[in-house]
Each structure stands twice: as C-alpha cells, then as structure tokens.
Amino acid sequence: MELTNCGLLLMFSVFLDLTLCEPTTTPECPIQIQPDTVVVRYGDPASANCTVSEDHTGIGWEASEGSVDREQDVQFITWTFENLTDWEIQPKCYGNFMIYGQCEKELKVIMYKTPDSVSISAVNHTGPMLEGKQYQLQCEVQNIAPVRYLTVKWYKGETLEDQTTYDALTKTPVNVPSTLLITPTSADDGAQYSCVAELDLGPQPYPAAKSEPLTITVHYPPIFTSSNVETLEVTEGEGVPLDCCAQGNPPPEYSWTTPQNQDQTTNCTLTTSTSLSPGTHIYTCSASNYLGNQTKKFTVEVIPIVDYLPLIAGIVAIAVVIISAIFIFIYSIYYKNTRMGQYDLKGGKSNAQNGNVAQNGKDSSLPMKKLTQPCGHV
Ligand SMILES: *[C@@H]1O[C@H](CO)[C@@H](O)[C@H](O)[C@H]1NC(C)=O
Ligand SMILES: *[C@@H]1O[C@H](CO)[C@@H](O)[C@H](O)[C@H]1NC(C)=O
Ligand SMILES: *[C@@H]1O[C@H](CO)[C@@H](O)[C@H](O)[C@H]1NC(C)=O
Ligand SMILES: *[C@@H]1O[C@H](CO)[C@@H](O)[C@H](O)[C@H]1NC(C)=O
Ligand SMILES: *[C@@H]1O[C@H](CO)[C@@H](O)[C@H](O)[C@H]1NC(C)=O
C-alpha cells in the first residue's frame, strides 16, 4: 500500500522532492519534531520538541540560537528561544542510535514581520483625474518578511480589484512596491482605493496591514441622465417647469435661451413664462464645465384657452330661436285647427263676420268691430 502511494507520489513529485519516498527505501530516522513548523513573529519566543521513542546514545539541538547539547537518557529535548531575531535560523535535532547510526531532522522556522507601513499614492499625479485617462496607483509596503508569503490586495471600496504575489525567496525584510493601473469613469468619482499587505502563513488568521484609503476625484463633462430633447404642453397663461439638470464634475453651469430672452437664470431648472402666446416655443439650455457642454432642447406647446361663455350664450340663443320657431309653428297649426273647429262646433253662433251676416240684425249695432277682433268674444 505504502509503495503504491509512493509510486504515485513519485510520478507527481519527481521534479520536486524525491526525499518524500525515503521512508520506504531507507529506515526512517526515529526523531519526531513537534511542531514540525514554527511560525514566529520577528523577536517573539519560539520552541519545539524533539522526541525519540527508541533507545539512543544522545540527542541534541543544533542551531545558531538556542542550541541544546547532546543529552542521554531523555525522551525529548526542547529547543526554545525567548527572542528570535536570526532570519536564517535552521534548528536541527540530531540523535545517535544503535540501529540507524546518526540522523537528524530540521525544524522549519517561518519568521515573519508585519510591515512598518503600507501606503498608497498616485504615481506622478496630484489633483483630480480625468475620465477615461489611465493612471497608476502605487502601494508601498515597507519592511515586510518573508515576501514569498506576501499577497498585496487592491480594493476599490470593498471590492477586490487586483492582487499580486511574489516569488522571491528572500527571508529578510524588504520594501515591496505594487502598482495598479486604473482608467476612472464618472462613476469612480469619490471612489476609495486601498491596499492590504497580507501574509499567508497557514491556517491561523493572516497578519495583514491596510493602507489609508486614497480617495480619487474624477472630472467629467456634463451628461444628462434623460433625453436631451423634450416636448411639453402647457395651457395658455400657465408656466411649466423645465429640468435641465445634468451631472458633471466640476458641477455644470447653466445658461438658457428662451423665446423672450427674459429668463436670465443660471439655475438648471426654469419655469416657462406665463405670457407665452398659443403655439410652439423653443427653450434651449446649455450645461457646461471646462471639459465640455451639452445642450437640451425643450419644445413647449402652448394650448389656447377655449372661452366657453360666448359659445354657451350662442348655443342658448340658437336654442331659444329654434324652440320659439317650433312653438310658433305648433301654435300656428293649432290656431288654424282652432279656427276651423269654431266653424264646426259653434256654427251660426260664431262671432265671425259671417255670423253677423247670418244673425240678421240682433248684433247689428256692432258690425265693424267684429271684423278687427275676431276672437274677442269667444
Ligand atoms: C514539549 O513537551 C513538553 C512535555 O510534553 C510540553 O509541556 C511542551 O508544551 C512541549 N512543547 C512544545 C513546543 O510542543
Ligand atoms: C529582542 O531582541 C531585539 C534585538 O536584539 C531587542 O531590540 C528587543 O528588545 C528584544 N526583545 C525582548 C523581548 O527581549
Ligand atoms: C514619474 O516622474 C518621474 C520624474 O518626473 C519619472 O522619472 C518617472 O518615470 C515617472 N513615472 C511614471 C510612472 O511615469
Ligand atoms: C435657483 O435655485 C435656487 C436653489 O437651487 C433657488 O433658491 C433660487 O430661487 C433659484 N433661482 C431662480 C431664479 O429660480
Ligand atoms: C460648447 O461646446 C462647443 C464646442 O463643442 C463650443 O463651441 C461652445 O462655445 C461651447 N459652449 C459653451 C457655452 O461652453
């Protein structure tokens, strides 16, 4: 089983480390180091145990700092140091055994140092940035070790933008620059860039140091958030508000051209004049800053007020005339019918002039009046 595993391992690690397979080819050195790796901050204390489970004729630690002379009749010896400052330290535990002879094992020491400072700046640039141009940001990590475990992460706000790692095997502290190229857009105005130097040292939380944020200012020409052509309707005698407000940095300045050229406002909003005559009127507005300008055109349709009073009066007058005509017409028909009816119903008693003729003398005292007032007596 072990051999098979080793075969596989060999295939994958042939370029890396052939000693992986030593255990199966030569007897293993019966020394155990616990822990096998020490991660220690520069100047902090460190210790490790060297333990043997077999008979030996002496074990000891060999190191540039904290060596322990060979001892017999012990199961373990401890390498310890109060204040570890040797970047190149490589402690080894050695032992002499009846069966294996002398062998040794090394303690892996990873000594690290968090940076003295992490700072961010724009390279060869001060002041506002221009939209669409490229700029270089630099993060300077001062005095950090070991650089092979360092990752420099770039953030815009909370968003990770980029990260850099380093292959250098230098164990001692170095200054590490990292750069980021940015091409800001208008949306980046006020964005905060920061960089973080992080030491990836294993399972424990990584020591990290973060720079102060660099807030960038982006200058950009005015832009309208909505269309730059608008058509509005307004009733004669009323005003309608026009909105020409644009985004831009520096904040745009506004100028208006109006039908009457009376509105000399420099505001981005304007209410149309209430004295516009019915018809179409054009208002234009220009939003400008040193990077450019934008024009917005408003077409204002003024709808005339319809005066209903004369119309109503006219309709009423016409109605009166029509109703009167109908009434007169109906009455005239009725009157005709009534007159004919008098003949039918009252016959000789009628007061018509014919009657007078027919009556023969009774009313002969009033002969001519009856002619002019035919209905008077009914
Ligand atoms: C070494 O072993 C001793 C005894 O077992 C123990 O007290 C000590 O914590 C160990 N030290 C380390 C670094 O493991
Ligand atoms: C550790 O060593 C350094 C340099 O030798 C020294 O400056 C520091 O004070 C020491 N720290 C302790 C806790 O002994
Ligand atoms: C920054 O300016 C200096 C001198 O003015 C120049 O030597 C350097 O190359 C510039 N760096 C970049 C990234 O433009
Ligand atoms: C311009 O706008 C400001 C506020 O933004 C307002 O106080 C002022 O009255 C406006 N001026 C005109 C002429 O509308
Ligand atoms: C707007 O820009 C044009 C060129 O693009 C320029 O001719 C004009 O003078 C500018 N107007 C203002 C008000 O800045």
Coordinates of C-alpha atoms and ligand atoms in Angstrom, one line a residue:
M1 CA 0.0 0.0 0.0
E2 CA 2.7 2.4 1.0
L3 CA 4.7 1.6 -2.0
T4 CA 1.8 2.2 -4.3
N5 CA 1.2 5.5 -2.8
C6 CA 4.8 6.3 -3.0
G7 CA 4.8 5.4 -6.7
L8 CA 2.0 7.8 -7.4
L9 CA 3.7 10.5 -5.3
L10 CA 6.9 9.9 -7.2
M11 CA 5.1 10.5 -10.5
F12 CA 3.8 13.8 -9.3
S13 CA 6.8 14.9 -7.3
V14 CA 9.6 13.8 -9.5
F15 CA 10.8 17.3 -10.0
L16 CA 10.1 18.5 -6.5
D17 CA 11.4 16.4 -3.8
L18 CA 12.5 12.8 -4.0
T19 CA 13.1 12.6 -0.3
L20 CA 9.3 12.0 0.1
C21 CA 9.9 8.4 -0.7
E22 CA 12.9 7.9 1.6
P23 CA 10.8 6.2 4.3
T24 CA 10.2 3.2 2.1
T25 CA 13.7 2.9 0.8
T26 CA 15.8 3.6 4.0
P27 CA 14.8 3.2 7.6
E28 CA 13.2 6.3 9.0
C29 CA 15.1 8.4 11.4
P30 CA 13.3 7.9 14.7
I31 CA 13.2 11.6 15.5
Q32 CA 10.0 13.5 15.7
I33 CA 9.8 17.2 15.8
Q34 CA 6.7 18.8 17.3
P35 CA 5.5 21.0 15.9
D36 CA 7.4 20.4 12.6
T37 CA 7.0 24.0 11.6
V38 CA 7.2 27.1 13.8
V39 CA 5.6 30.3 12.5
V40 CA 7.0 33.1 14.6
R41 CA 7.0 36.8 14.5
Y42 CA 10.4 38.5 14.5
G43 CA 11.5 38.9 18.1
D44 CA 8.9 36.6 19.6
P45 CA 9.7 33.5 21.5
A46 CA 9.7 30.1 19.9
S47 CA 10.1 26.5 20.9
A48 CA 9.8 23.0 19.6
N49 CA 10.3 19.5 21.0
C50 CA 12.5 16.8 19.6
T51 CA 11.1 13.4 20.7
V52 CA 12.6 9.9 20.3
S53 CA 10.8 6.7 21.1
E54 CA 13.8 4.4 20.7
D55 CA 17.0 3.8 22.6
H56 CA 19.7 6.3 21.7
T57 CA 23.1 7.3 22.9
G58 CA 22.3 11.1 22.8
I59 CA 20.1 13.7 21.3
G60 CA 20.6 17.4 20.9
W61 CA 19.6 20.6 19.1
E62 CA 22.0 22.4 16.8
A63 CA 21.0 26.0 15.9
S64 CA 22.5 29.4 15.6
E65 CA 20.4 30.4 18.6
G66 CA 19.3 28.1 21.4
S67 CA 21.4 25.1 20.8
V68 CA 21.0 22.2 23.3
D69 CA 23.9 20.0 24.0
R70 CA 23.6 16.3 23.5
E71 CA 21.8 14.6 26.3
Q72 CA 21.4 10.9 27.1
D73 CA 18.6 9.1 29.0
V74 CA 15.9 11.6 27.9
Q75 CA 12.9 11.0 25.7
F76 CA 12.7 14.6 24.4
I77 CA 14.6 17.8 24.4
T78 CA 13.2 21.2 23.8
W79 CA 14.6 23.9 21.6
T80 CA 13.5 27.2 22.9
F81 CA 14.2 30.9 22.3
E82 CA 13.0 34.0 24.0
N83 CA 13.6 36.5 21.3
L84 CA 14.1 35.1 17.9
T85 CA 15.9 37.5 15.6
D86 CA 18.0 35.4 13.3
W87 CA 16.2 35.4 9.9
E88 CA 18.3 32.5 8.6
I89 CA 17.9 30.2 11.7
Q90 CA 17.6 26.5 10.8
P91 CA 17.5 24.4 14.0
K92 CA 18.2 20.7 13.7
C93 CA 17.7 17.9 16.1
Y94 CA 20.2 15.1 15.8
G95 CA 20.5 11.7 17.6
N96 CA 22.7 8.7 17.7
F97 CA 21.0 5.3 17.5
M98 CA 22.2 1.8 17.7
I99 CA 20.3 0.7 14.6
Y100 CA 20.2 3.8 12.5
G101 CA 23.5 5.4 13.4
Q102 CA 23.4 9.2 13.4
C103 CA 20.5 11.0 11.8
E104 CA 18.9 14.5 12.1
K105 CA 15.8 16.4 11.3
E106 CA 15.3 20.0 10.7
L107 CA 12.7 22.3 12.3
K108 CA 11.1 24.5 9.7
V109 CA 11.0 28.1 11.0
I110 CA 9.0 30.7 9.3
M111 CA 9.9 34.0 10.7
Y112 CA 7.8 36.9 9.7
K113 CA 7.5 40.6 10.2
T114 CA 4.5 42.8 9.6
P115 CA 5.2 45.9 7.5
D116 CA 6.2 49.1 9.2
S117 CA 3.8 50.9 6.9
V118 CA 1.5 50.4 3.9
S119 CA 0.8 53.5 1.9
I120 CA -0.9 54.2 -1.3
S121 CA -0.4 57.1 -3.8
A122 CA -0.9 58.1 -7.4
V123 CA 2.3 57.9 -9.4
N124 CA 3.3 61.3 -10.8
H125 CA -0.1 62.8 -10.3
T126 CA -1.9 65.1 -8.0
G127 CA -5.3 66.6 -8.0
P128 CA -8.4 65.4 -9.9
M129 CA -8.2 62.7 -12.5
L130 CA -9.9 62.9 -15.9
E131 CA -12.4 60.4 -17.0
G132 CA -11.1 57.9 -19.5
K133 CA -7.4 58.5 -18.8
Q134 CA -5.1 56.0 -17.4
Y135 CA -3.4 56.5 -14.0
Q136 CA -1.0 54.4 -12.0
L137 CA -1.5 53.8 -8.3
Q138 CA 1.3 52.6 -6.2
C139 CA 1.2 50.7 -2.9
E140 CA 4.4 50.8 -0.9
V141 CA 4.8 48.0 1.7
Q142 CA 7.7 48.9 4.0
N143 CA 9.9 46.3 5.7
I144 CA 8.0 43.1 5.3
A145 CA 9.1 39.5 5.5
P146 CA 9.1 36.9 4.1
V147 CA 8.0 38.2 0.8
R148 CA 7.2 34.8 -0.7
Y149 CA 4.2 34.6 1.6
L150 CA 3.0 38.1 0.8
T151 CA -0.1 39.0 -1.1
V152 CA -0.8 42.6 -1.9
K153 CA -4.5 43.1 -2.5
W154 CA -6.0 46.2 -4.1
Y155 CA -9.5 47.3 -3.2
K156 CA -11.9 49.8 -4.6
G157 CA -14.3 50.4 -1.7
E158 CA -14.9 46.9 -0.5
T159 CA -14.4 45.3 -3.9
L160 CA -11.2 43.3 -4.6
E161 CA -9.7 44.8 -7.8
D162 CA -6.4 43.0 -8.1
Q163 CA -3.8 41.1 -6.2
T164 CA -0.1 40.5 -6.5
T165 CA 2.1 37.7 -5.1
Y166 CA 5.9 37.4 -5.1
D167 CA 8.3 34.6 -5.7
A168 CA 11.4 36.0 -4.2
L169 CA 12.9 33.7 -1.6
T170 CA 14.4 36.5 0.5
K171 CA 13.8 35.7 4.1
T172 CA 14.8 39.2 5.4
P173 CA 12.5 42.2 5.4
V174 CA 12.2 44.2 2.1
N175 CA 10.2 47.1 0.7
V176 CA 7.7 45.9 -1.8
P177 CA 6.0 48.1 -4.4
S178 CA 2.8 47.1 -6.1
T179 CA 1.1 49.0 -8.8
L180 CA -2.4 49.2 -10.2
L181 CA -3.4 50.8 -13.4
I182 CA -6.8 52.5 -13.4
T183 CA -8.9 54.2 -16.0
P184 CA -11.5 56.0 -14.0
T185 CA -15.1 56.6 -15.2
S186 CA -17.5 59.2 -13.9
A187 CA -18.9 56.6 -11.5
D188 CA -15.5 56.4 -9.8
D189 CA -15.7 60.0 -8.7
G190 CA -15.1 59.8 -4.9
A191 CA -14.0 56.1 -5.0
Q192 CA -11.7 55.0 -2.3
Y193 CA -8.7 52.8 -3.2
S194 CA -6.8 51.0 -0.6
C195 CA -4.2 48.2 -0.5
V196 CA -3.7 45.4 2.0
A197 CA -0.5 43.5 2.7
E198 CA -1.4 40.0 3.8
L199 CA 1.0 37.3 4.9
D200 CA -0.4 33.9 4.0
L201 CA 1.2 31.9 6.8
G202 CA -1.1 28.9 7.2
P203 CA -4.3 28.2 9.0
Q204 CA -4.2 30.9 11.6
P205 CA -5.6 34.3 10.7
Y206 CA -3.1 36.1 8.4
P207 CA -1.4 39.1 9.7
A208 CA -2.5 41.9 7.5
A209 CA -1.9 45.6 7.3
K210 CA -4.1 48.0 5.4
S211 CA -3.2 51.4 3.9
E212 CA -5.2 54.6 4.5
P213 CA -7.7 54.9 1.6
L214 CA -6.9 57.1 -1.3
T215 CA -10.0 59.0 -2.5
I216 CA -9.9 59.9 -6.1
T217 CA -11.7 62.8 -7.7
V218 CA -12.8 62.3 -11.3
H219 CA -13.6 65.2 -13.5
Y220 CA -16.0 64.6 -16.4
P221 CA -18.1 66.7 -18.8
P222 CA -21.8 67.3 -18.2
I223 CA -24.2 64.4 -19.0
F224 CA -28.0 64.4 -18.9
T225 CA -29.5 61.5 -17.2
S226 CA -32.6 61.7 -19.5
S227 CA -33.0 62.6 -23.2
N228 CA -31.8 65.9 -24.4
V229 CA -35.0 66.6 -26.3
E230 CA -38.3 67.2 -24.6
T231 CA -41.7 68.2 -25.7
L232 CA -44.1 69.7 -23.1
E233 CA -47.7 71.0 -23.3
V234 CA -49.0 73.9 -21.3
T235 CA -52.2 75.8 -21.2
E236 CA -52.0 79.5 -22.2
G237 CA -51.4 81.6 -19.2
E238 CA -49.6 78.9 -17.2
G239 CA -46.0 78.1 -16.7
V240 CA -44.4 74.6 -16.9
P241 CA -41.1 73.7 -15.1
L242 CA -38.2 72.7 -17.4
D243 CA -35.5 70.5 -15.9
C244 CA -32.0 70.8 -17.5
C245 CA -30.0 69.5 -14.5
A246 CA -27.0 67.5 -15.6
Q247 CA -24.3 65.5 -13.9
G248 CA -20.8 66.6 -14.2
N249 CA -17.6 67.4 -12.3
P250 CA -17.0 70.2 -11.7
P251 CA -20.7 70.9 -11.3
P252 CA -22.0 72.3 -14.6
E253 CA -23.0 75.9 -15.2
Y254 CA -26.2 76.6 -17.0
S255 CA -27.4 79.1 -19.5
W256 CA -30.8 79.4 -21.1
T257 CA -32.1 80.7 -24.4
T258 CA -35.8 81.4 -24.1
P259 CA -38.4 82.8 -26.6
Q260 CA -38.4 86.2 -24.9
N261 CA -34.9 86.1 -23.5
Q262 CA -36.1 87.4 -20.3
D263 CA -35.2 84.5 -18.1
Q264 CA -31.6 85.1 -17.2
T265 CA -31.4 82.4 -14.6
T266 CA -28.3 80.2 -14.2
N267 CA -30.3 77.5 -12.4
C268 CA -30.7 74.2 -14.0
T269 CA -34.5 74.5 -13.7
L270 CA -36.7 77.1 -15.2
T271 CA -40.4 77.7 -15.3
T272 CA -41.7 78.9 -18.6
S273 CA -43.2 82.3 -18.9
T274 CA -46.9 82.6 -18.3
S275 CA -47.3 85.2 -21.1
L276 CA -46.4 82.9 -24.0
S277 CA -48.8 83.1 -26.8
P278 CA -50.5 80.0 -28.1
G279 CA -48.3 77.9 -30.4
T280 CA -44.9 76.3 -30.3
H281 CA -42.0 77.9 -28.4
I282 CA -38.4 76.6 -28.1
Y283 CA -36.3 76.8 -24.9
T284 CA -32.7 75.6 -25.0
C285 CA -30.4 75.1 -22.1
S286 CA -26.7 74.5 -22.1
A287 CA -24.9 72.8 -19.3
S288 CA -21.1 73.3 -19.4
N289 CA -17.9 72.8 -17.5
Y290 CA -14.3 73.1 -18.6
L291 CA -14.5 69.6 -20.1
G292 CA -17.4 70.2 -22.4
N293 CA -21.0 71.2 -22.8
Q294 CA -24.4 69.6 -23.5
T295 CA -27.5 71.3 -24.9
K296 CA -31.0 70.3 -24.1
K297 CA -34.0 71.5 -26.2
F298 CA -37.5 71.9 -24.9
T299 CA -40.4 72.3 -27.3
V300 CA -43.2 74.0 -25.4
E301 CA -46.7 73.8 -27.0
V302 CA -49.0 76.5 -25.6
I303 CA -52.6 75.4 -25.9
P304 CA -55.0 78.4 -26.2
I305 CA -57.7 78.7 -23.6
V306 CA -61.2 78.0 -25.1
D307 CA -63.6 80.7 -23.9
Y308 CA -66.9 78.8 -23.5
L309 CA -69.1 81.8 -22.4
P310 CA -69.8 83.2 -25.9
L311 CA -70.2 79.6 -27.2
I312 CA -72.7 78.8 -24.4
A313 CA -74.5 82.1 -25.0
G314 CA -74.6 81.4 -28.7
I315 CA -76.0 77.9 -28.2
V316 CA -78.6 79.2 -25.8
A317 CA -79.6 81.9 -28.2
I318 CA -79.9 79.4 -31.1
A319 CA -81.8 77.1 -28.8
V320 CA -84.2 79.9 -27.9
V321 CA -84.7 80.8 -31.5
I322 CA -85.3 77.1 -32.5
I323 CA -87.7 76.5 -29.6
S324 CA -89.6 79.7 -30.3
A325 CA -89.8 78.8 -34.0
I326 CA -91.1 75.3 -33.1
F327 CA -93.6 76.8 -30.6
I328 CA -94.8 79.3 -33.1
F329 CA -95.1 76.7 -35.7
I330 CA -97.0 74.4 -33.5
Y331 CA -99.2 77.2 -32.3
S332 CA -99.9 78.4 -35.7
I333 CA -101.1 74.9 -36.7
Y334 CA -103.2 74.7 -33.5
Y335 CA -104.6 78.1 -34.2
K336 CA -105.6 77.1 -37.7
N337 CA -107.2 74.0 -36.4
T338 CA -109.0 76.0 -33.7
R339 CA -110.4 78.4 -36.2
M340 CA -111.7 75.6 -38.4
G341 CA -113.1 74.0 -35.2
Q342 CA -115.2 77.1 -34.5
Y343 CA -117.0 76.6 -37.7
D344 CA -117.7 73.0 -36.9
L345 CA -118.7 73.3 -33.2
K346 CA -120.3 76.7 -32.9
G347 CA -121.7 77.2 -36.3
G348 CA -124.0 80.1 -36.6
K349 CA -123.2 81.3 -33.1
S350 CA -119.7 82.2 -34.2
N351 CA -118.6 85.7 -33.8
A352 CA -117.1 85.8 -37.3
Q353 CA -118.3 88.4 -39.7
N354 CA -120.2 85.7 -41.5
G355 CA -122.1 85.3 -38.3
N356 CA -123.1 88.8 -38.2
V357 CA -124.4 88.4 -41.7
A358 CA -126.2 85.2 -40.6
Q359 CA -127.6 86.7 -37.3
N360 CA -129.6 89.1 -39.2
G361 CA -130.0 92.2 -37.1
K362 CA -129.5 91.1 -33.3
D363 CA -125.9 92.4 -33.1
S364 CA -126.2 94.7 -36.0
S365 CA -125.2 97.5 -33.7
L366 CA -121.5 96.2 -33.7
P367 CA -120.8 95.4 -37.3
M368 CA -117.3 96.7 -37.9
K369 CA -115.6 95.9 -34.6
K370 CA -116.1 92.2 -35.1
L371 CA -114.0 92.3 -38.2
T372 CA -110.9 93.6 -36.4
Q373 CA -111.2 91.5 -33.3
P374 CA -112.5 88.2 -34.4
C375 CA -111.6 86.3 -31.2
G376 CA -112.6 88.8 -28.7
H377 CA -115.9 87.4 -27.7
V378 CA -115.1 83.7 -27.5
Ligands
LIG1 C1 7.2 19.8 24.7 O1 6.9 18.8 25.6 C2 6.5 19.2 26.9 C3 6.2 17.9 27.7 O2 5.4 17.1 27.0 C4 5.3 20.1 26.8 O3 5.0 20.5 28.1 C5 5.6 21.2 25.9 O4 4.4 22.1 25.8 C6 6.1 20.8 24.6 N1 6.5 21.9 23.8 C7 6.1 22.1 22.5 C8 6.6 23.3 21.8 O5 5.4 21.3 21.9
LIG2 C1 14.7 41.1 21.2 O1 15.9 41.4 20.6 C2 15.9 42.7 20.0 C3 17.2 42.9 19.2 O2 18.2 42.1 19.8 C4 15.7 43.8 21.0 O3 15.7 45.0 20.5 C5 14.5 43.5 21.8 O4 14.3 44.4 22.9 C6 14.4 42.1 22.3 N1 13.1 41.8 22.9 C7 12.9 41.2 24.0 C8 11.5 40.9 24.5 O5 13.9 40.7 24.6
LIG3 C1 7.4 60.0 -12.8 O1 8.1 61.2 -13.0 C2 9.5 60.9 -12.9 C3 10.2 62.3 -13.0 O2 9.4 63.3 -13.3 C4 9.9 60.0 -14.0 O3 11.3 59.7 -13.9 C5 9.1 58.7 -13.8 O4 9.4 57.8 -14.9 C6 7.7 59.0 -13.9 N1 7.0 57.7 -13.6 C7 6.0 57.3 -14.3 C8 5.4 56.0 -13.9 O5 5.5 58.0 -15.2
LIG4 C1 -32.2 78.9 -8.2 O1 -32.2 77.7 -7.4 C2 -32.1 78.0 -6.0 C3 -32.0 76.7 -5.3 O2 -31.4 75.8 -6.1 C4 -33.3 78.8 -5.6 O3 -33.2 79.1 -4.2 C5 -33.4 80.0 -6.4 O4 -34.7 80.7 -6.1 C6 -33.5 79.7 -7.9 N1 -33.5 80.9 -8.6 C7 -34.4 81.1 -9.6 C8 -34.3 82.4 -10.3 O5 -35.3 80.3 -9.8
LIG5 C1 -20.0 74.2 -26.2 O1 -19.0 73.5 -27.0 C2 -18.8 73.9 -28.3 C3 -17.8 73.0 -28.9 O2 -18.1 71.7 -28.6 C4 -18.3 75.4 -28.2 O3 -18.1 75.9 -29.5 C5 -19.2 76.2 -27.4 O4 -18.7 77.5 -27.3 C6 -19.5 75.7 -26.1 N1 -20.5 76.4 -25.4 C7 -20.4 76.7 -24.1 C8 -21.5 77.5 -23.5 O5 -19.4 76.4 -23.4

